[in-house]
JSON list of C-alpha atoms in Angstrom, two decimals:
[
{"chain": "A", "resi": 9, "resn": "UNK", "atom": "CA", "xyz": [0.00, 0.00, 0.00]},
{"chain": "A", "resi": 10, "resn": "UNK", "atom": "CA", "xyz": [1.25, 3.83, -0.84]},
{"chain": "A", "resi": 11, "resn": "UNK", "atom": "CA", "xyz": [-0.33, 7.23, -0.29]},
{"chain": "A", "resi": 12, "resn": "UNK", "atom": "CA", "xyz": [-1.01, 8.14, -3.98]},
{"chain": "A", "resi": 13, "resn": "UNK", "atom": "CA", "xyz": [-3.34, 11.36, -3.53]},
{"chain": "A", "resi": 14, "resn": "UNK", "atom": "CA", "xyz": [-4.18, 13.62, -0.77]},
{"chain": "A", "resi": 15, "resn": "UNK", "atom": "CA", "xyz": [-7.87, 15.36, -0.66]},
{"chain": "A", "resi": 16, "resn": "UNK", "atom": "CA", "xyz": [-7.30, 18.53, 1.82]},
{"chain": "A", "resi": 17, "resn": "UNK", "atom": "CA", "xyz": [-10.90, 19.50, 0.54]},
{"chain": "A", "resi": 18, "resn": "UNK", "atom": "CA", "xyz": [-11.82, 16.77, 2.36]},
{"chain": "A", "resi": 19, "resn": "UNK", "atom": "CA", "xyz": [-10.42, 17.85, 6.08]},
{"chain": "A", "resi": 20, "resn": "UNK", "atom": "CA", "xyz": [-12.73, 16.66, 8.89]},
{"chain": "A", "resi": 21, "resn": "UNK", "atom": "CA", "xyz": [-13.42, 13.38, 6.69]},
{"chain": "A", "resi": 22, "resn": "UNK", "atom": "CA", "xyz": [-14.21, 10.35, 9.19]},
{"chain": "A", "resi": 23, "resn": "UNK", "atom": "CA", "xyz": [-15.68, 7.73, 6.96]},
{"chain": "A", "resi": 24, "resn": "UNK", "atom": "CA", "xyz": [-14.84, 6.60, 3.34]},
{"chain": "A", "resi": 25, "resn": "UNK", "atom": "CA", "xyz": [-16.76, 3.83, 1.09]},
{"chain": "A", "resi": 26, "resn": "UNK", "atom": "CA", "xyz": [-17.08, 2.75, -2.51]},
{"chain": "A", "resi": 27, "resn": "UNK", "atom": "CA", "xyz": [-19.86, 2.79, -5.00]},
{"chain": "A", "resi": 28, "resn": "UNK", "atom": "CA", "xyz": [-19.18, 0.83, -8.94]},
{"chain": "A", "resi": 29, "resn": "UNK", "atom": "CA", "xyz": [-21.02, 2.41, -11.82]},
{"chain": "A", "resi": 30, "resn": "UNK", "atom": "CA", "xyz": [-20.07, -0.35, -14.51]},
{"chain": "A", "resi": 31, "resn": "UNK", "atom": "CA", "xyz": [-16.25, -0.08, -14.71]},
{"chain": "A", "resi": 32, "resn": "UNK", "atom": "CA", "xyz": [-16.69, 3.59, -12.71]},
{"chain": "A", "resi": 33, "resn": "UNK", "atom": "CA", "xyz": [-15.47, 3.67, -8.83]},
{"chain": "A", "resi": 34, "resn": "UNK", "atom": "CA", "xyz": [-16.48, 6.53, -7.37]},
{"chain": "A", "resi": 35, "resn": "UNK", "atom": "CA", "xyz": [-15.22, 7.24, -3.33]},
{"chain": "A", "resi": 36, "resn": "UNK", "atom": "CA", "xyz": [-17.93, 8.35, -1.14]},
{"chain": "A", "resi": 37, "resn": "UNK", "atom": "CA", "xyz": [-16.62, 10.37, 1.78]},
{"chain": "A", "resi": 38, "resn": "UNK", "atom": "CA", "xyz": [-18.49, 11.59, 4.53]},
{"chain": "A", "resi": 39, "resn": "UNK", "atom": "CA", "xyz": [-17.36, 13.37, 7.87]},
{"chain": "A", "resi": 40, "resn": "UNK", "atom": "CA", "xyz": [-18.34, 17.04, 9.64]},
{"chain": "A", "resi": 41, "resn": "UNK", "atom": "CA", "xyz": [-19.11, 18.44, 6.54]},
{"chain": "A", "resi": 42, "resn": "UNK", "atom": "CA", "xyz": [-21.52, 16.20, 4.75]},
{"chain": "A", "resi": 43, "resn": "UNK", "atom": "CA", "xyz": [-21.19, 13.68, 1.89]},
{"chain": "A", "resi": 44, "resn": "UNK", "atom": "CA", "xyz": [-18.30, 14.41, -1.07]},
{"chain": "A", "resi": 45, "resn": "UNK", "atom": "CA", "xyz": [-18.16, 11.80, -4.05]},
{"chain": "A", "resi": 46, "resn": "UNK", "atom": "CA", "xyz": [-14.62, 11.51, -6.12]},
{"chain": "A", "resi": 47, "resn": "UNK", "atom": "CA", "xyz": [-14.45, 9.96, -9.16]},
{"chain": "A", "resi": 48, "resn": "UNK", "atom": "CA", "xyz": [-11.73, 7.54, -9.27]},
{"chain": "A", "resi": 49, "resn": "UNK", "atom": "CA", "xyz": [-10.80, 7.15, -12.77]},
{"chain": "A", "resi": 50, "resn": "UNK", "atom": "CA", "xyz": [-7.40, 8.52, -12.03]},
{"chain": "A", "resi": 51, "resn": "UNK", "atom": "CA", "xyz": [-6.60, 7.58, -8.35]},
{"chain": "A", "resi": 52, "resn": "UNK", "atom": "CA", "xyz": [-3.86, 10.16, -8.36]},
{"chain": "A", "resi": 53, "resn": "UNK", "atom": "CA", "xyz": [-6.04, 12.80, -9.24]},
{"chain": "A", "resi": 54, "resn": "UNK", "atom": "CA", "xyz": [-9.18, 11.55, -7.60]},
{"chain": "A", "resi": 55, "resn": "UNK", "atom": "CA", "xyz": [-12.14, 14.25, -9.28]},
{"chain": "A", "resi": 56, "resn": "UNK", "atom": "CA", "xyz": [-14.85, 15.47, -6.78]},
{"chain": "A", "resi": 57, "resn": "UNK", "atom": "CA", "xyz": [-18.36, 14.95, -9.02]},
{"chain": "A", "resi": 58, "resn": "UNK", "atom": "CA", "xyz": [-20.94, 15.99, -6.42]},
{"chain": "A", "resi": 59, "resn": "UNK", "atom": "CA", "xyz": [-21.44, 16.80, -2.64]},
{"chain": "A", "resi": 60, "resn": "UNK", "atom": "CA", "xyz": [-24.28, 17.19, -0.56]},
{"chain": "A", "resi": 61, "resn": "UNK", "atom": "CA", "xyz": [-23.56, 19.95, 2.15]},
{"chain": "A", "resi": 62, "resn": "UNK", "atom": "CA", "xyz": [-24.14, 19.18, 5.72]},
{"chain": "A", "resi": 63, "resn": "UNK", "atom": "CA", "xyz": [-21.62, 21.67, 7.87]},
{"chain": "A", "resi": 64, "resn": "UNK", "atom": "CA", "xyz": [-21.45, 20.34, 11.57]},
{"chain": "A", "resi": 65, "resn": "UNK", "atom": "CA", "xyz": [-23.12, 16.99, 10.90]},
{"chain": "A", "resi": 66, "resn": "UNK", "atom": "CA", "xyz": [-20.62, 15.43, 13.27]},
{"chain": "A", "resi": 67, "resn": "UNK", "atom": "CA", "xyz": [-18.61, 12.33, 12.67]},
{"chain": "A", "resi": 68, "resn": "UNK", "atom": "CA", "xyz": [-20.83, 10.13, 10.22]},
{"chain": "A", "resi": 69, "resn": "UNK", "atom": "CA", "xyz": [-18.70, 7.38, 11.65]},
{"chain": "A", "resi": 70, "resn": "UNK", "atom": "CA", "xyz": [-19.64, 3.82, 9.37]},
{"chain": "A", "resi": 71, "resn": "UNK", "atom": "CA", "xyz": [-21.36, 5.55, 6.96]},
{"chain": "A", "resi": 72, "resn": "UNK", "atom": "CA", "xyz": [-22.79, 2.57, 4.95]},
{"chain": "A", "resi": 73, "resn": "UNK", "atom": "CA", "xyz": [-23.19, 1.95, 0.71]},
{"chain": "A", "resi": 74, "resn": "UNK", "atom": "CA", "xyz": [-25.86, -0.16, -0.95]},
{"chain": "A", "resi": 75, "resn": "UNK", "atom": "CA", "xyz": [-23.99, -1.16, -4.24]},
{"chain": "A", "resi": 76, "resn": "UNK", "atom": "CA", "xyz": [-27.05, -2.03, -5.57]},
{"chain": "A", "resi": 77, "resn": "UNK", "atom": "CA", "xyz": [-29.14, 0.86, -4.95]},
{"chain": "A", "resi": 78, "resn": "UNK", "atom": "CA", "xyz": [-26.80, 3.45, -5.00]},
{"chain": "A", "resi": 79, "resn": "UNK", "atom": "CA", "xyz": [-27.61, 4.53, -1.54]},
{"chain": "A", "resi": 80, "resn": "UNK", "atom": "CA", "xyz": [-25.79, 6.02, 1.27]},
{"chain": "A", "resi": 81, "resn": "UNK", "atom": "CA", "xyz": [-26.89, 5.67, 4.72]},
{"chain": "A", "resi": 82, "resn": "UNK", "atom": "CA", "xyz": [-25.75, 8.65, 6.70]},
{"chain": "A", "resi": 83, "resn": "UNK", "atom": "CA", "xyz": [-25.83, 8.48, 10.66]},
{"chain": "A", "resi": 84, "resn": "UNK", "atom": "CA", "xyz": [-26.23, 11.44, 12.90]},
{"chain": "A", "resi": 85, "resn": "UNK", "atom": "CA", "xyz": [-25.17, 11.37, 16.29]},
{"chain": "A", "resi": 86, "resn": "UNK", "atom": "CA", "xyz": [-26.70, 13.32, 18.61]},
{"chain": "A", "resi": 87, "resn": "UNK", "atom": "CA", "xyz": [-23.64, 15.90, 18.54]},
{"chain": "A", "resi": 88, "resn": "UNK", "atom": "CA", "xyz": [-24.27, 17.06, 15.25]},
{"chain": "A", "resi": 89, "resn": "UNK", "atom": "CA", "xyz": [-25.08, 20.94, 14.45]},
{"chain": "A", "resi": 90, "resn": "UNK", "atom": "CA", "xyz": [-24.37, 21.84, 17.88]},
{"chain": "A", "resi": 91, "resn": "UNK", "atom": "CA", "xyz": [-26.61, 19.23, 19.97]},
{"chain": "A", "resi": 92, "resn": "UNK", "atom": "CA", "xyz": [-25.05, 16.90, 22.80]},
{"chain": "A", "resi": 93, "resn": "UNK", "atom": "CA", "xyz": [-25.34, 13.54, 23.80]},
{"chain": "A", "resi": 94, "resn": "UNK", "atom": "CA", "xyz": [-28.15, 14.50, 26.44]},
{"chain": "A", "resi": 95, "resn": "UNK", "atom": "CA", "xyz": [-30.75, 15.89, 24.30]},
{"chain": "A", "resi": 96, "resn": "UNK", "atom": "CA", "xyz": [-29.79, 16.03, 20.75]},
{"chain": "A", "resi": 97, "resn": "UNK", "atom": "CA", "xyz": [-31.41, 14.50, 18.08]},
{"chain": "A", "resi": 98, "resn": "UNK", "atom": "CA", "xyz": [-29.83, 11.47, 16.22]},
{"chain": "A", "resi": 99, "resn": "UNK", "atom": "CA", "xyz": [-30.96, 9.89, 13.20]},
{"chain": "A", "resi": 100, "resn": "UNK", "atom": "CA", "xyz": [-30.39, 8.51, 9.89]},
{"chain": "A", "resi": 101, "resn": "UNK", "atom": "CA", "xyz": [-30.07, 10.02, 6.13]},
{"chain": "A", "resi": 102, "resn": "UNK", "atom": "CA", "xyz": [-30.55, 7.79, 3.49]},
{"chain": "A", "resi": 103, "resn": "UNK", "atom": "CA", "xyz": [-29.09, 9.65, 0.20]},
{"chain": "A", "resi": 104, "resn": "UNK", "atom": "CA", "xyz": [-29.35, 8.85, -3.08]},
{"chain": "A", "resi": 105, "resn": "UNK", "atom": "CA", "xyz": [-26.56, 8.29, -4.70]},
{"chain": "A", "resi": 106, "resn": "UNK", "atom": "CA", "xyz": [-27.97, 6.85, -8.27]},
{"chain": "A", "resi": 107, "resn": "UNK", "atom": "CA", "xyz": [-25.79, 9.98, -10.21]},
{"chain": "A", "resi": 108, "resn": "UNK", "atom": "CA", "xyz": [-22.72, 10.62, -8.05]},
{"chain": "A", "resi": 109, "resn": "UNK", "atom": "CA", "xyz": [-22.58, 14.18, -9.39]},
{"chain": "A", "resi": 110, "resn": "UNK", "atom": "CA", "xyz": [-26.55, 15.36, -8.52]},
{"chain": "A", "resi": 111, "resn": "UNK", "atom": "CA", "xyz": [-26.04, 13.57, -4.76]},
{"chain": "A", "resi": 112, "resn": "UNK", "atom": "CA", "xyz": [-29.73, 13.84, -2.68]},
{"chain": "A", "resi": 113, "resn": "UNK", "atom": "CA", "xyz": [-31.28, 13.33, 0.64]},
{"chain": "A", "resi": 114, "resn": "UNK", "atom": "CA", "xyz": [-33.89, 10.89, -0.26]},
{"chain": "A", "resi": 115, "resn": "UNK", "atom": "CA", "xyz": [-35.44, 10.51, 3.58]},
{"chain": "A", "resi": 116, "resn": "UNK", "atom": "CA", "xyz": [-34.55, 11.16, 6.71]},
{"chain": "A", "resi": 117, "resn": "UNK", "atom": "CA", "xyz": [-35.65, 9.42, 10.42]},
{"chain": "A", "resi": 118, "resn": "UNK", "atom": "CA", "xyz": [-34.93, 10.00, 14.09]},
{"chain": "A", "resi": 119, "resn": "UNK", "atom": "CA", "xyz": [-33.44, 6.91, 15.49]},
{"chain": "A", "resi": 120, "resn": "UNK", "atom": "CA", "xyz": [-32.78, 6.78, 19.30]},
{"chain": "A", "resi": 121, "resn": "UNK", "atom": "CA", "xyz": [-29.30, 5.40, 18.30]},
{"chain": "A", "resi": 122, "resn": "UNK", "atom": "CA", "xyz": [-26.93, 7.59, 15.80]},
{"chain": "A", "resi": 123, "resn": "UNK", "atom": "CA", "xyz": [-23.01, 7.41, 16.58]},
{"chain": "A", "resi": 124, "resn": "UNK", "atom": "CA", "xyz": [-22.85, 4.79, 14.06]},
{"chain": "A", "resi": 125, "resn": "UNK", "atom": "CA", "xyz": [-25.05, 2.60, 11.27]},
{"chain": "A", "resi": 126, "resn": "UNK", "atom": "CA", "xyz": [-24.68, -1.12, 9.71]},
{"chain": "A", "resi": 127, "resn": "UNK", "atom": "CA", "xyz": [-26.25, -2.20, 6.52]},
{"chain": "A", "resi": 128, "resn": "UNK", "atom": "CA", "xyz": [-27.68, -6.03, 7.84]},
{"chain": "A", "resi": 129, "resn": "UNK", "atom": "CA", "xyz": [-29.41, -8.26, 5.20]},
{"chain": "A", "resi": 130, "resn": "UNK", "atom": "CA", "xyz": [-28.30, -6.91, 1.89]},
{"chain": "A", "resi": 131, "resn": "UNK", "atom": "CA", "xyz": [-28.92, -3.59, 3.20]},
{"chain": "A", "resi": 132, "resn": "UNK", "atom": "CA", "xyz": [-32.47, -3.98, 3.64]},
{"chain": "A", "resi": 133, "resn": "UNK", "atom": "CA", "xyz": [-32.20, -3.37, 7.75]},
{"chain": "A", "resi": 134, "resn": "UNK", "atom": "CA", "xyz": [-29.85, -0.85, 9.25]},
{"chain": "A", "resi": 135, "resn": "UNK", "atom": "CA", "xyz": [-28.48, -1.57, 13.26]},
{"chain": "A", "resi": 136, "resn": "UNK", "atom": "CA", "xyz": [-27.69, 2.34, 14.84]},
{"chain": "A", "resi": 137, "resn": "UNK", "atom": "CA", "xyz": [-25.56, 2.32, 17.75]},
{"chain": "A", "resi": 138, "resn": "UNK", "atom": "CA", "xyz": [-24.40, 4.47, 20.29]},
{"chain": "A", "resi": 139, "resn": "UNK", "atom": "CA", "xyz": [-22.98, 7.24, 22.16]},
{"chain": "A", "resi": 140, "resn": "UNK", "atom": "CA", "xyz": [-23.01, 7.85, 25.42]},
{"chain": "A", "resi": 141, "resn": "UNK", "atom": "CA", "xyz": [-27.36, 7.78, 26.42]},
{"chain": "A", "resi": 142, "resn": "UNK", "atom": "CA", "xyz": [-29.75, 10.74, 26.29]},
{"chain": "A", "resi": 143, "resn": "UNK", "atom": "CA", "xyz": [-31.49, 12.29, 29.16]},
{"chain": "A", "resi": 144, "resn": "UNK", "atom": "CA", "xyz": [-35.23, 10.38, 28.17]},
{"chain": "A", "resi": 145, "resn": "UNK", "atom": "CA", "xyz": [-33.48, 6.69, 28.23]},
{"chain": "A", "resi": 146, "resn": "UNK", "atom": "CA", "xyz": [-33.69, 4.66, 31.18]},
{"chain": "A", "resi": 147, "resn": "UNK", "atom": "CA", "xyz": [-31.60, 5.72, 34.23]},
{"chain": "A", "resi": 148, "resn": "UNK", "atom": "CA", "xyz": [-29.71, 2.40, 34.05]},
{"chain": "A", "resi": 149, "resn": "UNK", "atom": "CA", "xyz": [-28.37, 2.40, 30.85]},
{"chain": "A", "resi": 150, "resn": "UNK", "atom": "CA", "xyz": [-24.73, 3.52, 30.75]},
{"chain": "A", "resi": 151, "resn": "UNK", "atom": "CA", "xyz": [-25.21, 3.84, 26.67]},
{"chain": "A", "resi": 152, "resn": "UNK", "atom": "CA", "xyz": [-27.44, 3.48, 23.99]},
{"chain": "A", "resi": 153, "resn": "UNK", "atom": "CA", "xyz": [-27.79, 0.05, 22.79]},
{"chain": "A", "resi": 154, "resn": "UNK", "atom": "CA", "xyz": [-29.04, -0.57, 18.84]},
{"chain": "A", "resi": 155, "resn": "UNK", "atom": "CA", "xyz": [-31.95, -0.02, 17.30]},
{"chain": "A", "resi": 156, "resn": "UNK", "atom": "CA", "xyz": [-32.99, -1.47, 14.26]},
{"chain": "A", "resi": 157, "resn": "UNK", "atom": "CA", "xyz": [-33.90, 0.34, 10.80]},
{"chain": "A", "resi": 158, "resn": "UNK", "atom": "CA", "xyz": [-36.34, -1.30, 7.67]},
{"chain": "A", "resi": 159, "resn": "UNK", "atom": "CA", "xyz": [-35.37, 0.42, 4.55]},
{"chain": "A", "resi": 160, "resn": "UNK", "atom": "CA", "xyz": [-36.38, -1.50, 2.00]},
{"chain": "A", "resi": 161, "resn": "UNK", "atom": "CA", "xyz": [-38.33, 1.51, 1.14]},
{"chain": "A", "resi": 162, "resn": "UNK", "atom": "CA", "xyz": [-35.78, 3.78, 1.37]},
{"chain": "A", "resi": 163, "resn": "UNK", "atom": "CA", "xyz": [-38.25, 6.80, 0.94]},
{"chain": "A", "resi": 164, "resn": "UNK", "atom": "CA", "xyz": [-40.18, 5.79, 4.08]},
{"chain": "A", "resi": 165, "resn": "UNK", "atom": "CA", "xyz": [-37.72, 4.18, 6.75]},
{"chain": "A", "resi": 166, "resn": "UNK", "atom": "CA", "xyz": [-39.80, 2.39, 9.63]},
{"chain": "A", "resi": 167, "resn": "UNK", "atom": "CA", "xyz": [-37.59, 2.26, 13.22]},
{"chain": "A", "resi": 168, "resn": "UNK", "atom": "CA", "xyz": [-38.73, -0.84, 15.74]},
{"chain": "A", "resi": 169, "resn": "UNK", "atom": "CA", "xyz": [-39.71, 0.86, 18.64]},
{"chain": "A", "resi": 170, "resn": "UNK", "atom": "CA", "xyz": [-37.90, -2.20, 20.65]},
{"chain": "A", "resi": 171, "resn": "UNK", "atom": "CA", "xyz": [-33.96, -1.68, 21.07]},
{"chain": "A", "resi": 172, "resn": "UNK", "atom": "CA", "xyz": [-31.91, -4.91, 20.48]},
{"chain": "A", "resi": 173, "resn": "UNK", "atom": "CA", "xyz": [-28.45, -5.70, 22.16]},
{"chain": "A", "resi": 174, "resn": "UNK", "atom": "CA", "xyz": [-30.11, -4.77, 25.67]},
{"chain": "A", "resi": 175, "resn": "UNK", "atom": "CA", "xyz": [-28.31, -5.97, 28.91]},
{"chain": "A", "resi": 176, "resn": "UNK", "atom": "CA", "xyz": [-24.98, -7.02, 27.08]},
{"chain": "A", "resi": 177, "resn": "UNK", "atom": "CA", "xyz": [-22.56, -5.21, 29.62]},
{"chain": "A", "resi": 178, "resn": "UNK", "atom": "CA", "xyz": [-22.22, -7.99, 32.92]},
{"chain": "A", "resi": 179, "resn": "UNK", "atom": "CA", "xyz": [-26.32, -7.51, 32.57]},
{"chain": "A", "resi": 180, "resn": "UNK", "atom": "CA", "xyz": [-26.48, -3.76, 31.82]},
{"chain": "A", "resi": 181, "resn": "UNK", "atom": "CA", "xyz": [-27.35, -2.09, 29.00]},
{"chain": "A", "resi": 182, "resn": "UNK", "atom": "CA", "xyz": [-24.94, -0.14, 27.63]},
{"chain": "A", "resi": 183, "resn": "UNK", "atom": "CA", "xyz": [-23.22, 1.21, 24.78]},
{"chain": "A", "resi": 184, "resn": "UNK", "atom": "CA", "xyz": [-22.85, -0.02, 21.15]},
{"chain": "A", "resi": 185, "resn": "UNK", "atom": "CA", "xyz": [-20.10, 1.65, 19.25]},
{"chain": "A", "resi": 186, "resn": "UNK", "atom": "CA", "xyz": [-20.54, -0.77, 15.94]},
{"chain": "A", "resi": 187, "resn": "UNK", "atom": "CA", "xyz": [-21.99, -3.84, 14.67]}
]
């Protein structure tokens, strides 16, 4: 492995996947400032093609691909645009990413759960885990635990109401950074 490019326009980056159009890779990077897509046809000279702009989203830590859908699955942690752990809101973006340059949120839903998200299934479930608990979860937890996702209609994401992963810490629930 060698360092071949560097991408300072993409400073704050946290998370980087990989999308195939035909014989086309395309690099999907997410991190405080949104989502950026670089066309890899020269991996020297990787080409940003599109971006959707997010300033102070947070981390995006795991941020997931569907190769088949061309989707991106975007988690927000309860940090992002100036929130906190206690109260803020956490969720996941599912963007469309059918035409890397003309990148678009295609839904959005609160999930208790938002440091991090896993595609399960082909991508047709998403596990959200994590941080640290908010002020409205049970007094015993000493994290959030995960919290399962249906998007096989990515338009209209349904959360389970029921967390999963409960009591996994010597019998407490507690936090899950990943799946």
């Amino acid at each position: 492995m060698k360092l071949v490019a560097n991408l300072p326009d993409a400073q704050g980056a946290i998370s980087v996947s990989f999308l195939q159009y035909g014989r086309r890779d395309v690099m999907m990077v997410s991190g405080e400032f949104g989502l950026k897509a670089y066309d890899l046809a020269d991996p020297e000279k990787p080409r940003l093609v599109g971006q959707l702009s997010m300033p102070g989203l947070w981390e995006t830590e795991n941020t997931e691909v569907d190769q088949r859908r061309k989707l991106v699955f975007l988690s927000r942690d309860p940090r992002a645009f100036g929130g906190n752990t206690h109260t803020g809101e956490s969720g996941i973006y599912v963007v469309d990413a059918a035409n890397p340059e003309k990148l678009a949120t295609l839904s959005y839903v609160q999930v208790p759960a938002g440091h991090t998200t896993t595609c399960v299934n082909n991508c047709q479930y998403l596990w959200t885990g994590g941080p640290a608990k908010a002020d409205n979860q049970p007094a015993d937890w000493g994290g959030r635990p995960i919290w399962v996702t249906d998007v096989r209609d990515p338009r209209h994401p349904k959360v389970d109401p029921n967390p999963i992963e409960l009591a996994r810490n010597d019998g407490k629930t507690d936090y899950v950074h990943d799946v």
